[in-house]
Amino acid sequence: MANEIQRRGNLFDNLMNMRDWMNDDFFSDLTPAADHMKTDVAETDKAYQVKIDMPGFDKKDIHINYANNILSVTGHRDTFSDESDQKGNILHSERRYGQMSRQYRLPDVDRAKVAAHYENGVLTLELPKIQASEDNDSRIDID
């Protein structure tokens, strides 16, 4: 009897196995939007470079803002209107629509020199850092 119970496993294991078997992304709605805006951030002495995967977005629907050392990127995608099935009998859909956004704390950016480029579903941002002044002497004389 103990072996029979052990072979059955629990309900969660069975659901996970079924998910793998069906290759279904049932739990995708429980993951944060960050899962859908994969990002690489690189830093040098002079700049940050940010690359964000945003496939399927129109350039006009991507909004970028930098304020208070925070880079905010928001994308909006309207619903899909497929004509492939006029009756609406979609069996499985993984394409997302709606609004997604991410924020990144990147201090000391020279906002006037930020450059953005969107090509092949990848948003690339070059964020030059504010150059420190040559006068780095922080010594204070006492009267």
XYZ file of C-alpha atoms in Angstrom:
143
model
C 0.000 0.000 0.000
C 2.823 2.452 0.823
C 4.419 1.845 -2.588
C 1.106 2.532 -4.318
C 0.707 5.868 -2.511
C 4.294 6.797 -3.272
C 3.794 6.098 -6.999
C 0.728 8.326 -7.179
C 2.613 11.409 -5.997
C 0.737 14.509 -5.052
C -1.608 16.647 -7.097
C 0.927 19.455 -7.601
C 3.535 17.054 -9.033
C 0.929 15.663 -11.401
C -0.049 19.172 -12.521
C 3.587 20.101 -13.115
C 4.165 16.927 -15.120
C 1.023 17.641 -17.149
C 2.274 21.186 -17.761
C 5.595 19.851 -19.036
C 3.862 17.214 -21.140
C 1.548 19.730 -22.768
C 4.316 22.356 -23.055
C 1.736 24.775 -21.672
C 2.596 28.014 -19.912
C -0.335 27.785 -17.493
C 1.513 29.592 -14.701
C 2.787 32.474 -16.870
C 0.192 34.885 -15.476
C 1.673 34.380 -12.020
C 5.138 35.546 -13.085
C 6.047 39.222 -13.044
C 6.083 41.333 -16.189
C 9.856 41.435 -15.869
C 9.796 37.919 -17.276
C 8.557 39.453 -20.509
C 11.045 42.324 -20.744
C 14.346 40.462 -20.483
C 17.119 42.994 -19.907
C 20.903 43.236 -20.063
C 22.582 46.165 -18.305
C 26.275 46.887 -18.826
C 28.318 49.597 -17.135
C 31.594 51.286 -17.978
C 33.279 54.292 -16.380
C 31.545 56.549 -18.898
C 28.079 55.059 -19.511
C 25.408 52.454 -18.956
C 24.126 50.375 -21.854
C 20.686 48.797 -21.482
C 19.209 46.258 -23.912
C 15.589 45.194 -23.436
C 13.762 42.511 -25.421
C 10.433 44.021 -26.506
C 9.331 42.007 -29.536
C 6.052 42.901 -31.181
C 5.943 46.506 -29.955
C 5.632 49.466 -32.287
C 8.233 52.143 -31.632
C 5.455 54.695 -31.070
C 4.088 52.556 -28.205
C 7.331 52.515 -26.199
C 7.805 55.303 -23.653
C 11.109 56.025 -21.910
C 11.596 58.347 -18.943
C 14.584 59.168 -16.727
C 14.002 61.055 -13.476
C 15.441 60.878 -9.947
C 18.077 58.321 -11.019
C 15.356 55.938 -12.257
C 15.048 54.788 -15.862
C 11.447 53.782 -16.633
C 10.513 51.884 -19.794
C 6.867 51.223 -20.624
C 5.415 49.486 -23.642
C 1.773 49.191 -24.666
C 0.441 46.649 -27.141
C -3.191 46.514 -28.254
C -5.133 43.281 -28.604
C -4.475 41.047 -31.567
C -7.018 40.747 -34.352
C -6.323 37.518 -36.175
C -8.458 36.629 -39.151
C -7.248 33.028 -39.178
C -10.233 31.813 -37.168
C -13.327 33.951 -37.666
C -15.314 31.967 -35.079
C -12.860 32.730 -32.272
C -12.000 29.088 -31.609
C -8.479 29.721 -30.371
C -7.172 26.652 -28.557
C -3.951 28.125 -27.216
C -2.536 31.660 -27.126
C 0.767 32.813 -25.609
C 1.006 36.266 -27.169
C 0.617 39.068 -24.678
C -1.038 42.436 -24.954
C -1.614 45.310 -22.610
C 0.950 47.421 -20.773
C 4.287 46.270 -19.413
C 6.916 48.338 -17.655
C 10.239 48.056 -15.860
C 12.316 50.435 -13.800
C 16.080 50.506 -13.336
C 18.073 52.512 -10.791
C 20.954 54.039 -12.762
C 22.529 56.999 -10.947
C 24.342 60.008 -12.404
C 23.074 59.832 -15.986
C 23.554 62.820 -18.283
C 19.922 62.987 -19.352
C 20.594 65.360 -22.262
C 22.871 62.787 -23.936
C 20.718 59.642 -23.593
C 20.228 57.812 -26.900
C 17.616 55.142 -27.697
C 17.357 52.788 -30.661
C 14.712 50.121 -31.384
C 15.382 47.432 -33.972
C 14.265 43.819 -34.438
C 12.364 43.815 -31.141
C 15.312 45.030 -29.033
C 15.365 48.443 -27.380
C 18.938 49.652 -26.865
C 19.657 52.632 -24.620
C 22.985 54.372 -24.196
C 23.026 56.429 -20.993
C 26.230 58.472 -20.616
C 27.240 59.276 -17.069
C 27.696 62.810 -15.809
C 31.408 63.492 -15.878
C 32.810 64.436 -12.501
C 34.344 67.858 -12.381
C 38.116 68.116 -12.442
C 38.039 69.789 -9.035
C 37.572 66.771 -6.758
C 39.203 68.424 -3.762
C 36.775 67.896 -0.895
C 39.061 69.305 1.784
C 37.504 71.977 3.989
C 39.755 74.396 5.849
C 38.955 75.251 9.454
C 38.876 78.924 10.510
